Short mmCIF file of C-alpha atoms in Angstrom, two decimals:
data_model
loop_
_atom_site.label_atom_id
_atom_site.label_comp_id
_atom_site.label_asym_id
_atom_site.label_seq_id
_atom_site.Cartn_x
_atom_site.Cartn_y
_atom_site.Cartn_z
CA MET A 5 150.10 113.55 74.79
CA ASN A 6 148.24 110.40 75.89
CA ALA A 7 147.57 110.45 79.76
CA TYR A 8 147.07 106.68 79.82
CA THR A 9 150.56 105.63 79.81
CA ASP A 10 151.19 101.75 80.66
CA GLU A 11 152.37 102.71 83.98
CA ILE A 12 149.21 104.76 84.64
CA MET A 13 146.98 101.70 83.57
CA ASP A 14 149.03 99.20 85.61
CA HIS A 15 148.60 101.30 88.71
CA TYR A 16 144.73 101.84 87.94
CA ARG A 17 144.43 97.94 87.25
CA HIS A 18 146.09 96.99 90.03
CA PRO A 19 146.58 99.94 92.72
CA ARG A 20 149.13 99.31 95.29
CA ASN A 21 147.99 99.99 98.90
CA SER A 22 144.54 99.78 98.12
CA LYS A 23 143.28 97.67 100.86
CA PHE A 24 143.47 98.64 104.50
CA ASP A 25 145.40 96.08 106.33
CA PRO A 26 143.38 95.14 109.81
CA ARG A 27 146.75 94.47 111.49
CA VAL A 28 147.80 98.01 111.20
CA ALA A 29 146.73 100.55 114.00
CA TYR A 30 146.37 103.39 111.65
CA ASN A 31 146.09 106.77 113.69
CA SER A 32 145.15 109.17 110.78
CA THR A 33 142.68 109.27 108.41
CA SER A 34 140.49 111.18 106.01
CA ASP A 35 137.64 111.21 103.15
CA MET A 36 137.55 113.11 100.35
CA ASP A 37 135.20 113.27 97.56
CA ASN A 38 134.80 115.26 94.09
CA PRO A 39 131.02 115.16 93.56
CA SER A 40 131.34 116.87 89.91
CA CYS A 41 132.82 113.13 89.08
CA GLY A 42 131.76 111.18 91.68
CA ASP A 43 135.16 110.20 92.85
CA GLN A 44 135.66 109.24 96.47
CA ILE A 45 138.53 108.38 98.47
CA GLN A 46 139.65 107.32 102.22
CA VAL A 47 143.04 107.33 103.25
CA LYS A 48 144.34 105.51 106.33
CA ALA A 49 148.05 106.54 107.65
CA LEU A 50 150.14 105.28 110.34
CA VAL A 51 152.22 108.37 111.53
CA LEU A 52 154.96 107.64 114.13
CA ASP A 53 157.29 110.16 115.11
CA GLY A 54 156.96 112.40 112.44
CA TYR A 55 157.11 109.76 109.70
CA ILE A 56 154.39 107.91 107.46
CA LYS A 57 155.05 104.54 108.56
CA ASP A 58 152.11 103.03 106.56
CA ILE A 59 149.60 104.22 104.51
CA ALA A 60 146.65 102.84 102.47
CA PHE A 61 143.53 103.99 100.48
CA GLU A 62 140.24 102.69 99.20
CA GLU A 63 138.93 104.59 96.27
CA ILE A 64 136.03 104.83 93.73
CA GLY A 65 137.35 106.65 91.02
CA CYS A 66 138.39 107.26 87.20
CA ALA A 67 142.01 105.89 85.95
CA LEU A 68 143.78 109.20 86.87
CA SER A 69 142.81 109.64 90.33
CA THR A 70 143.16 105.67 91.13
CA ALA A 71 146.67 105.66 89.47
CA SER A 72 147.77 108.86 91.26
CA ALA A 73 146.66 107.48 94.54
CA SER A 74 148.44 104.18 94.02
CA MET A 75 151.46 105.97 92.82
CA LEU A 76 151.43 108.52 95.95
CA SER A 77 151.13 105.89 98.42
CA GLU A 78 154.10 104.25 97.12
CA MET A 79 155.73 107.57 97.33
CA VAL A 80 154.90 109.06 100.55
CA LYS A 81 155.54 105.66 102.56
CA GLY A 82 158.58 106.23 104.73
CA LYS A 83 158.42 110.39 104.14
CA SER A 84 158.25 112.92 106.96
CA VAL A 85 154.88 114.56 107.49
CA GLU A 86 156.72 117.75 106.85
CA GLU A 87 158.01 116.63 103.52
CA VAL A 88 154.70 115.08 102.34
CA ARG A 89 152.76 118.61 103.34
CA ARG A 90 154.93 120.60 101.49
CA MET A 91 154.27 118.39 98.48
CA THR A 92 152.41 120.44 95.41
CA SER A 93 150.21 119.64 91.93
CA ASP A 94 153.58 119.78 90.44
CA ASP A 95 155.26 116.90 92.47
CA VAL A 96 152.11 114.84 91.27
CA VAL A 97 152.30 115.67 87.54
CA LYS A 98 155.99 114.85 87.56
CA LEU A 99 155.28 111.70 89.58
CA LEU A 100 152.35 110.68 87.10
CA ALA A 101 154.69 111.54 83.91
CA ILE A 102 151.88 112.56 81.85
CA SER A 103 150.46 115.95 80.84
CA ILE A 104 147.14 116.57 82.43
CA SER A 105 144.39 118.82 81.19
CA PRO A 106 143.03 121.67 83.75
CA VAL A 107 139.92 119.53 84.09
CA ARG A 108 141.68 116.31 84.79
CA LEU A 109 144.08 118.03 87.21
CA LYS A 110 141.32 117.65 89.94
CA CYS A 111 141.29 114.15 89.51
CA ALA A 112 144.92 113.72 89.66
CA LEU A 113 145.38 116.00 92.85
CA MET A 114 142.39 114.52 95.02
CA PRO A 115 144.52 111.59 96.14
CA LEU A 116 147.30 114.01 97.52
CA GLU A 117 144.77 116.51 99.19
CA ALA A 118 143.04 113.54 101.29
CA ILE A 119 146.84 112.13 102.39
CA GLN A 120 147.61 115.93 103.55
CA LYS A 121 144.53 115.98 105.10
CA ALA A 122 144.68 112.52 106.96
CA ILE A 123 148.24 113.43 108.29
CA SER A 124 147.25 117.34 109.13
CA SER A 125 146.81 116.85 112.84
CA HIS A 126 150.69 115.51 112.95
CA MET B 14 121.97 117.00 57.45
CA LYS B 15 123.02 120.46 57.82
CA ARG B 16 126.60 120.28 58.31
CA SER B 17 127.55 122.99 55.92
CA ASP B 18 125.64 125.59 57.83
CA PHE B 19 128.08 125.55 60.58
CA PRO B 20 131.26 127.24 59.81
CA ILE B 21 133.32 125.43 63.00
CA PHE B 22 133.31 122.13 60.46
CA GLN B 23 135.54 124.62 58.29
CA SER B 24 137.97 125.31 61.13
CA ILE B 25 137.70 121.81 62.41
CA PRO B 26 136.52 119.09 59.92
CA GLN B 27 137.14 116.30 61.70
CA LEU B 28 134.95 117.40 64.70
CA ASN B 29 132.49 114.94 66.12
CA TYR B 30 130.19 117.29 68.26
CA LEU B 31 128.00 114.88 70.29
CA ASP B 32 127.21 117.51 73.19
CA SER B 33 124.61 119.39 71.76
CA GLY B 34 122.68 119.24 75.25
CA ALA B 35 125.18 121.16 76.45
CA THR B 36 125.19 123.84 73.80
CA ALA B 37 124.37 123.68 70.14
CA LEU B 38 127.07 124.78 67.47
CA LYS B 39 126.06 127.78 65.68
CA PRO B 40 125.00 128.26 62.15
CA GLN B 41 126.52 130.77 59.80
CA ALA B 42 123.09 132.91 60.02
CA VAL B 43 123.31 133.44 63.80
CA ILE B 44 127.15 134.38 63.46
CA GLU B 45 126.57 136.82 60.92
CA SER B 46 123.50 138.61 62.66
CA LEU B 47 125.87 139.29 65.75
CA THR B 48 128.31 140.41 63.31
CA HIS B 49 125.88 142.89 62.02
CA TYR B 50 124.57 144.28 65.23
CA TYR B 51 128.07 144.81 66.46
CA ARG B 52 129.27 145.99 63.10
CA ASP B 53 126.67 148.03 61.46
CA CYS B 54 124.07 149.01 64.32
CA SER B 55 125.94 148.97 67.32
CA SER B 56 123.95 151.33 69.72
CA ASN B 57 121.66 151.13 72.88
CA ILE B 58 118.07 150.44 72.36
CA HIS B 59 115.00 152.22 73.68
CA ARG B 60 115.70 156.14 73.74
CA GLY B 61 118.17 156.72 71.14
CA LEU B 62 116.82 159.24 68.74
CA TYR B 63 119.31 158.36 65.78
CA PRO B 64 119.37 155.93 63.14
CA ILE B 65 120.88 152.95 64.44
CA SER B 66 119.52 153.22 67.66
CA ILE B 67 116.03 152.95 66.17
CA GLN B 68 117.40 150.19 64.01
CA ALA B 69 118.74 148.46 66.80
CA SER B 70 115.77 148.64 69.08
CA LEU B 71 113.68 147.64 66.16
CA ALA B 72 115.49 144.56 65.79
CA TYR B 73 115.49 143.74 69.54
CA GLU B 74 111.90 144.19 69.78
CA GLY B 75 111.46 142.23 66.56
CA ALA B 76 113.30 139.49 68.27
CA ARG B 77 110.80 139.63 71.29
CA HIS B 78 107.90 138.76 68.68
CA THR B 79 109.97 136.10 67.05
CA VAL B 80 110.25 134.38 70.25
CA ALA B 81 106.61 134.95 71.04
CA THR B 82 105.24 133.62 67.93
CA PHE B 83 108.02 130.58 68.18
CA ILE B 84 106.40 129.29 71.46
CA HIS B 85 102.86 130.71 70.71
CA ALA B 86 102.83 133.19 73.29
CA ALA B 87 99.49 135.15 73.18
CA ASP B 88 101.29 138.62 72.91
CA ASP B 89 104.91 139.95 72.95
CA LYS B 90 104.99 141.34 76.45
CA GLU B 91 104.98 137.77 77.60
CA ILE B 92 108.47 137.52 76.62
CA ILE B 93 111.08 138.23 79.11
CA PHE B 94 114.62 138.16 77.89
CA THR B 95 116.93 136.81 80.36
CA LYS B 96 120.78 135.88 80.19
CA GLY B 97 119.39 132.14 80.26
CA ALA B 98 117.43 129.62 81.66
CA SER B 99 118.84 129.56 84.90
CA GLU B 100 118.43 133.19 85.43
CA GLY B 101 114.63 132.85 84.31
CA LEU B 102 114.14 129.90 87.20
CA ASN B 103 115.95 132.28 89.84
CA LEU B 104 113.80 135.11 88.93
CA LEU B 105 110.89 133.35 89.32
CA ALA B 106 112.44 131.69 92.79
CA SER B 107 113.33 134.97 93.74
CA SER B 108 109.71 136.76 92.81
CA LEU B 109 107.34 134.26 93.55
CA GLY B 110 109.33 133.73 96.75
CA LYS B 111 107.98 136.71 98.12
CA ASP B 112 104.66 134.81 98.60
CA ILE B 113 105.77 131.68 99.77
CA HIS B 114 105.40 130.81 103.26
CA GLN B 115 105.77 128.14 106.03
CA HIS B 116 103.56 125.43 105.26
CA ASP B 117 103.54 125.90 101.45
CA GLU B 118 104.55 123.25 99.21
CA ILE B 119 106.99 123.49 96.30
CA ILE B 120 106.91 120.34 93.95
CA CYS B 121 109.89 119.37 91.41
CA THR B 122 110.83 116.12 89.62
CA ILE B 123 113.77 114.03 90.18
CA LEU B 124 114.92 114.59 86.85
CA GLU B 125 115.45 118.31 87.41
CA HIS B 126 118.62 119.94 86.02
CA HIS B 127 120.35 121.88 89.15
CA SER B 128 119.14 125.22 87.67
CA ASN B 129 115.44 123.98 88.36
CA PHE B 130 116.29 122.38 91.97
CA VAL B 131 118.60 124.65 93.78
CA PRO B 132 116.49 127.62 93.64
CA TRP B 133 113.21 125.95 94.75
CA GLN B 134 115.22 124.12 97.66
CA GLU B 135 116.82 127.27 98.94
CA LEU B 136 113.63 129.17 98.89
CA ALA B 137 112.10 126.37 101.01
CA ALA B 138 114.74 126.41 103.20
CA ARG B 139 114.49 130.30 103.53
CA THR B 140 110.63 130.17 103.89
CA GLY B 141 110.39 126.93 105.58
CA ALA B 142 108.08 125.44 102.78
CA SER B 143 107.99 121.82 102.08
CA PHE B 144 110.12 121.18 99.13
CA VAL B 145 108.84 117.88 97.47
CA VAL B 146 110.83 115.93 94.98
CA ILE B 147 108.71 113.44 92.48
CA THR B 148 110.53 110.07 92.09
CA PRO B 149 108.99 107.53 89.48
CA THR B 150 107.53 105.25 92.37
CA THR B 151 104.00 105.62 90.49
CA ASP B 152 103.18 107.31 87.13
CA ILE B 153 103.67 110.96 87.00
CA VAL B 154 100.17 111.93 86.49
CA SER B 155 99.04 109.85 89.29
CA PHE B 156 101.55 111.23 91.48
CA CYS B 157 100.04 114.73 91.16
CA LYS B 158 96.80 113.14 92.23
CA THR B 159 97.69 111.78 95.32
CA HIS B 160 100.15 114.30 96.30
CA LEU B 161 99.20 117.89 95.26
CA THR B 162 97.21 119.69 97.92
CA SER B 163 95.70 123.16 98.73
CA ARG B 164 98.92 124.00 99.98
CA THR B 165 101.02 123.56 96.74
CA LYS B 166 102.14 126.85 95.69
CA ILE B 167 104.50 125.97 92.74
CA VAL B 168 105.05 122.92 90.48
CA THR B 169 107.45 122.55 88.07
CA PHE B 170 109.29 119.93 85.77
CA PRO B 171 111.56 119.72 82.86
CA TYR B 172 109.95 119.44 79.33
CA VAL B 173 112.79 117.08 78.15
CA SER B 174 115.08 115.68 80.86
CA ASN B 175 119.03 116.54 80.15
CA VAL B 176 120.23 113.09 81.26
CA THR B 177 117.41 110.55 79.95
CA GLY B 178 116.30 112.57 77.53
CA GLU B 179 112.73 111.12 78.21
CA VAL B 180 110.05 113.82 77.37
CA LEU B 181 107.48 114.38 80.03
CA PRO B 182 103.61 114.57 79.63
CA VAL B 183 103.65 118.39 80.27
CA LYS B 184 100.22 119.26 79.21
CA LYS B 185 98.65 116.21 81.34
CA LEU B 186 100.59 117.29 84.38
CA ILE B 187 99.53 120.73 84.06
CA GLN B 188 96.07 119.86 83.33
CA GLN B 189 96.07 117.45 86.73
CA VAL B 190 97.59 120.32 88.54
CA ARG B 191 94.73 122.71 87.45
CA LYS B 192 92.07 120.08 88.55
CA ILE B 193 93.41 119.70 91.87
CA ASN B 194 94.75 123.25 92.60
CA PRO B 195 93.82 125.83 89.79
CA LEU B 196 95.84 128.39 92.03
CA ALA B 197 99.20 126.42 91.98
CA VAL B 198 101.80 127.94 89.76
CA CYS B 199 103.29 125.67 87.05
CA ILE B 200 106.53 126.31 85.55
CA VAL B 201 108.18 124.30 82.81
CA ASP B 202 111.93 124.06 82.00
CA ALA B 203 112.04 123.85 78.43
CA SER B 204 115.83 124.31 77.90
CA GLN B 205 116.39 120.66 76.26
CA ALA B 206 112.72 120.72 74.16
CA VAL B 207 112.99 123.94 72.42
CA ALA B 208 115.48 122.83 69.57
CA HIS B 209 113.73 119.57 69.14
CA MET B 210 110.18 119.73 69.44
CA PRO B 211 107.31 122.94 68.81
CA VAL B 212 106.66 124.36 72.19
CA ASP B 213 103.12 126.02 72.47
CA VAL B 214 102.91 127.58 75.75
CA GLN B 215 98.93 128.49 75.31
CA ASP B 216 98.30 124.68 74.39
CA LEU B 217 100.67 123.59 77.68
CA ASP B 218 98.58 126.09 79.76
CA CYS B 219 101.72 126.78 81.64
CA ASP B 220 101.96 129.68 83.87
CA TYR B 221 105.79 130.15 82.99
CA LEU B 222 108.27 128.47 80.71
CA VAL B 223 112.19 128.98 80.38
CA PHE B 224 114.92 128.30 78.03
CA SER B 225 118.34 129.20 76.81
CA GLY B 226 118.92 130.52 73.55
CA HIS B 227 122.39 128.78 73.43
CA LYS B 228 120.98 125.20 72.98
CA LEU B 229 118.72 126.50 70.20
CA TYR B 230 121.97 127.16 67.78
CA GLY B 231 121.72 130.78 69.26
CA PRO B 232 124.44 132.94 71.44
CA THR B 233 125.19 132.62 75.08
CA GLY B 234 124.26 135.05 77.25
CA ILE B 235 120.62 134.97 76.13
CA GLY B 236 117.55 133.51 77.34
CA VAL B 237 113.84 133.51 77.62
CA LEU B 238 111.31 133.72 80.65
CA TYR B 239 107.83 133.11 79.29
CA GLY B 240 104.93 134.21 81.58
CA LYS B 241 101.14 134.72 81.14
CA GLN B 242 100.40 138.48 81.37
CA ASP B 243 98.26 138.51 84.29
CA ARG B 244 100.83 136.30 86.48
CA LEU B 245 103.68 138.77 85.32
CA ARG B 246 102.01 141.95 85.89
CA ALA B 247 101.42 140.46 89.58
CA LEU B 248 104.88 139.36 89.86
CA PRO B 249 107.39 141.94 91.90
CA PRO B 250 110.33 142.65 89.99
CA TYR B 251 113.63 140.74 90.35
CA GLN B 252 116.39 143.61 89.67
CA PHE B 253 115.82 147.36 89.69
CA GLY B 254 117.76 149.95 87.55
CA GLY B 255 117.19 151.58 84.56
CA ASP B 256 114.66 150.44 81.88
CA MET B 257 112.67 149.00 84.30
CA ILE B 258 110.90 151.86 85.68
CA HIS B 259 107.87 154.29 85.07
CA SER B 260 108.99 156.90 87.06
CA VAL B 261 111.23 157.84 89.81
CA SER B 262 111.02 160.59 92.37
CA LEU B 263 112.98 161.20 95.64
CA GLU B 264 110.16 159.39 97.56
CA LYS B 265 109.30 156.51 95.24
CA THR B 266 109.57 154.69 92.07
CA SER B 267 106.91 153.20 89.84
CA TYR B 268 107.61 150.38 87.21
CA ALA B 269 107.22 149.94 83.74
CA ASP B 270 104.74 147.70 82.62
CA ILE B 271 106.13 143.96 81.39
CA PRO B 272 108.15 143.09 79.69
CA ASN B 273 110.50 146.06 80.78
CA LYS B 274 109.76 145.56 84.36
CA PHE B 275 111.81 142.45 84.11
CA GLU B 276 114.69 144.05 82.11
CA ALA B 277 116.52 146.01 84.16
CA GLY B 278 119.59 147.66 82.78
CA THR B 279 120.90 147.10 79.09
CA PRO B 280 119.85 144.02 77.59
CA PRO B 281 122.00 141.71 75.51
CA ILE B 282 120.78 143.29 72.70
CA GLY B 283 123.23 141.58 69.95
CA GLU B 284 122.42 138.15 71.59
CA ALA B 285 118.61 138.51 71.38
CA ILE B 286 118.79 139.55 67.62
CA GLY B 287 120.96 136.20 67.38
CA LEU B 288 118.52 134.38 68.98
CA ALA B 289 115.71 135.48 66.64
CA GLU B 290 118.17 134.45 63.70
CA ALA B 291 118.68 130.92 65.36
CA ILE B 292 114.89 130.78 65.73
CA ARG B 293 114.51 131.46 61.88
CA TYR B 294 117.34 128.98 61.18
CA VAL B 295 115.24 125.99 63.04
CA LEU B 296 112.22 126.98 61.83
CA SER B 297 113.75 126.65 58.36
CA VAL B 298 114.90 123.18 58.98
CA GLY B 299 111.67 122.29 60.36
CA PHE B 300 110.68 120.51 63.43
CA ASP B 301 109.43 117.43 61.34
CA ALA B 302 112.54 117.34 59.59
CA ILE B 303 114.47 117.78 63.12
CA ALA B 304 112.04 114.89 64.90
CA GLN B 305 112.49 112.25 62.10
CA HIS B 306 116.52 113.24 62.26
CA ASP B 307 116.86 112.73 66.21
CA HIS B 308 114.52 109.40 65.77
CA LEU B 309 117.03 108.26 62.90
CA LEU B 310 119.92 109.09 65.30
CA LEU B 311 118.97 107.99 68.36
CA THR B 312 117.73 104.46 66.90
CA HIS B 313 121.42 104.06 65.35
CA PHE B 314 123.16 105.17 68.56
CA GLU B 315 121.16 102.38 70.47
CA LYS B 316 121.98 99.73 67.68
CA ALA B 317 125.26 100.50 67.29
CA MET B 318 126.25 100.40 71.40
CA HIS B 319 123.99 96.87 71.40
CA LYS B 320 126.37 96.00 68.26
CA SER B 321 129.90 97.38 69.51
CA ILE B 322 129.53 97.60 73.27
CA PRO B 323 127.34 94.98 74.24
CA GLN B 324 127.80 95.79 78.24
CA LEU B 325 127.10 99.62 77.85
CA GLN B 326 123.92 100.32 79.80
CA ILE B 327 121.85 103.18 78.68
CA LEU B 328 119.84 105.05 81.35
CA GLN B 329 116.30 104.55 80.61
CA PRO B 330 113.54 107.03 81.22
CA LEU B 331 112.06 107.23 84.65
CA PHE B 332 108.61 107.96 83.74
CA GLY B 333 108.31 105.76 80.87
CA GLY B 334 108.29 108.85 78.35
CA PRO B 335 109.46 108.86 74.57
CA LYS B 336 113.07 109.65 74.17
CA THR B 337 114.31 112.50 72.29
CA SER B 338 117.91 113.51 71.44
CA VAL B 339 119.95 112.67 74.54
CA ALA B 340 121.38 109.59 75.69
CA SER B 341 123.49 108.92 78.93
CA PHE B 342 125.12 105.76 79.62
CA THR B 343 127.18 103.78 81.96
CA VAL B 344 130.11 101.34 80.97
CA PRO B 345 131.13 98.60 83.75
CA HIS B 346 134.67 99.33 84.94
CA VAL B 347 135.51 102.27 82.70
CA HIS B 348 134.89 105.49 84.24
CA PRO B 349 132.73 108.15 82.50
CA HIS B 350 135.79 110.49 82.70
CA ASP B 351 138.29 108.42 81.46
CA MET B 352 135.95 107.55 78.52
CA ALA B 353 135.27 111.45 77.62
CA ASP B 354 138.82 112.30 77.93
CA LEU B 355 139.89 109.42 75.80
CA LEU B 356 137.12 110.23 73.11
CA GLY B 357 138.18 113.76 73.37
CA GLN B 358 141.47 113.34 72.24
CA LYS B 359 139.96 112.25 69.04
CA ASP B 360 137.97 115.38 68.78
CA ILE B 361 134.85 113.50 69.88
CA CYS B 362 132.87 115.50 71.97
CA VAL B 363 130.91 114.13 74.71
CA ARG B 364 130.18 114.91 78.44
CA ALA B 365 130.97 113.00 81.60
CA GLY B 366 129.89 113.38 85.34
CA HIS B 367 126.42 114.26 86.80
CA HIS B 368 125.43 116.73 83.89
CA CYS B 369 124.13 119.16 86.47
CA ALA B 370 121.73 116.46 87.98
CA GLN B 371 123.27 114.97 90.80
CA PRO B 372 120.12 114.28 92.72
CA LEU B 373 119.09 112.27 89.58
CA HIS B 374 122.43 110.40 89.97
CA THR B 375 122.32 109.82 93.44
CA TYR B 376 118.91 107.99 92.82
CA LEU B 377 120.05 105.89 90.21
CA LYS B 378 122.93 104.96 92.21
CA ILE B 379 125.59 105.77 90.03
CA PRO B 380 128.45 108.51 90.65
CA ALA B 381 128.28 109.86 86.99
CA SER B 382 127.62 108.80 83.62
CA CYS B 383 128.60 109.56 79.97
CA ARG B 384 126.30 111.75 77.72
CA VAL B 385 125.56 112.24 73.76
CA SER B 386 123.26 114.57 72.53
CA PHE B 387 122.55 115.28 68.96
CA GLY B 388 122.20 118.33 67.11
CA VAL B 389 120.89 118.89 63.28
CA TYR B 390 124.47 118.67 62.09
CA ASN B 391 124.99 115.22 63.29
CA ASN B 392 124.92 111.95 61.37
CA THR B 393 125.26 108.29 61.36
CA PHE B 394 128.82 108.33 60.64
CA ASP B 395 129.66 110.53 63.91
CA ILE B 396 127.74 107.73 65.57
CA ASP B 397 129.89 104.93 63.90
CA SER B 398 133.11 106.65 64.59
CA PHE B 399 132.16 107.34 68.08
CA ALA B 400 131.03 103.59 68.63
CA ASP B 401 134.49 102.41 66.96
CA VAL B 402 136.71 104.70 69.35
CA LEU B 403 134.44 103.74 72.46
CA SER B 404 134.71 100.31 71.87
CA SER B 405 138.55 100.50 71.85
CA ILE B 406 138.80 102.29 74.92
CA CYS B 407 136.40 99.70 76.66
CA GLN B 408 138.71 97.07 75.27
CA SER B 409 141.91 98.58 76.65
CA PHE B 410 140.36 98.83 79.94
CA LEU B 411 139.47 95.32 80.06
#
């Protein structure tokens, strides 16, 4: 099955929450990279009272990882830290609604790992 | 050219395999030789006093002779079977390392595959020696003139880059090293060369040379470490156990002569026999025909890319050498993994990433690239269909 659906390509071309807003006082950040394909992501989140009030990311990456970051950022905004911490690879695959080969799973999962790392201190 | 020799095309007729730099496909003759060993004379070598063991021993030592002749070694003893180029290089880093100290110097190039980079970097870190990486600020032979010193203990380089496909002037480099420091050990990683050009270790005058069998149309799990006899005899063993000993007592062990000293345990017997068959296969095709074929494919590839995907950028040789059967490239706004994934969905096999040459990609300031590499079974039709599919992928990413 083609992983490059219209929705994936739309998020890749126009990633949501992909610019840090200088007006937001982010209090949680993380950096991650996947040296084997050269992908890099930085996540910044504003966490208040156990909830993700705002989140943004900046990334250099392939279509799958960028789309995953974009869709996840929309999904986790407003969710509790607890809920996001419990998210698994299955949730990401369900969100992307595509079948992903084992090699590409790493690309799709890096944004979730980066988000979970950013909020780990809360 | 030789597509019908490779049974995988009967299983997958539409297969467009452009990843021979990672591993070459296997001809029928190699597959048959493996089957023959496992079916007809499966037994351990060296000391079995029964017919199938004698047959296996003869075939294994015959394979050593085939390899020695193939790379023009002076003696069969100079051929050590390993499990691959990486093991050969690790053997060297480990055993040569016993004589490496602080203030010594180890030199390699920025083109290196990780297998000829990390073992030396580790050795330098362990011993306090300097680890010098040649970058193309000057031509590579002049670099040796200016940077080699009496402290240089090891100089290592690839024969052919697995990313840019450039051929390094190995013979000239070694001559230069010898002039400045005759004691320095010269090592050649010939992994990407052996399937594409004749290799003559005596003409090159290298001390050691390594390659893997599977990139030479042979089985996985078999490789070769060539070493000059006097070098190998002076080198301490790498692994210990059966077959590498002369005599063992409660007090001490004495070691066997080369090559056995470096082949502890049961070696990959069937794989060595398969490698010899692969060498016979390559020689039957002939290096002149292979060189012509590689040149035709590479030229066709460059033309096709220029025409179909003008924005595609091919990574050019860093040291200005001629190119052989490998080409890596980037396309603006299309990640190499996306390209390779979408090509793969059409059974077009390419590689994406840093190809185990992360220092080179960092030096070139690119996170990753896509790579095609050719074998004797490829033809211009493979390249045309690759160009068509890649062109439409790039369109869809606009």
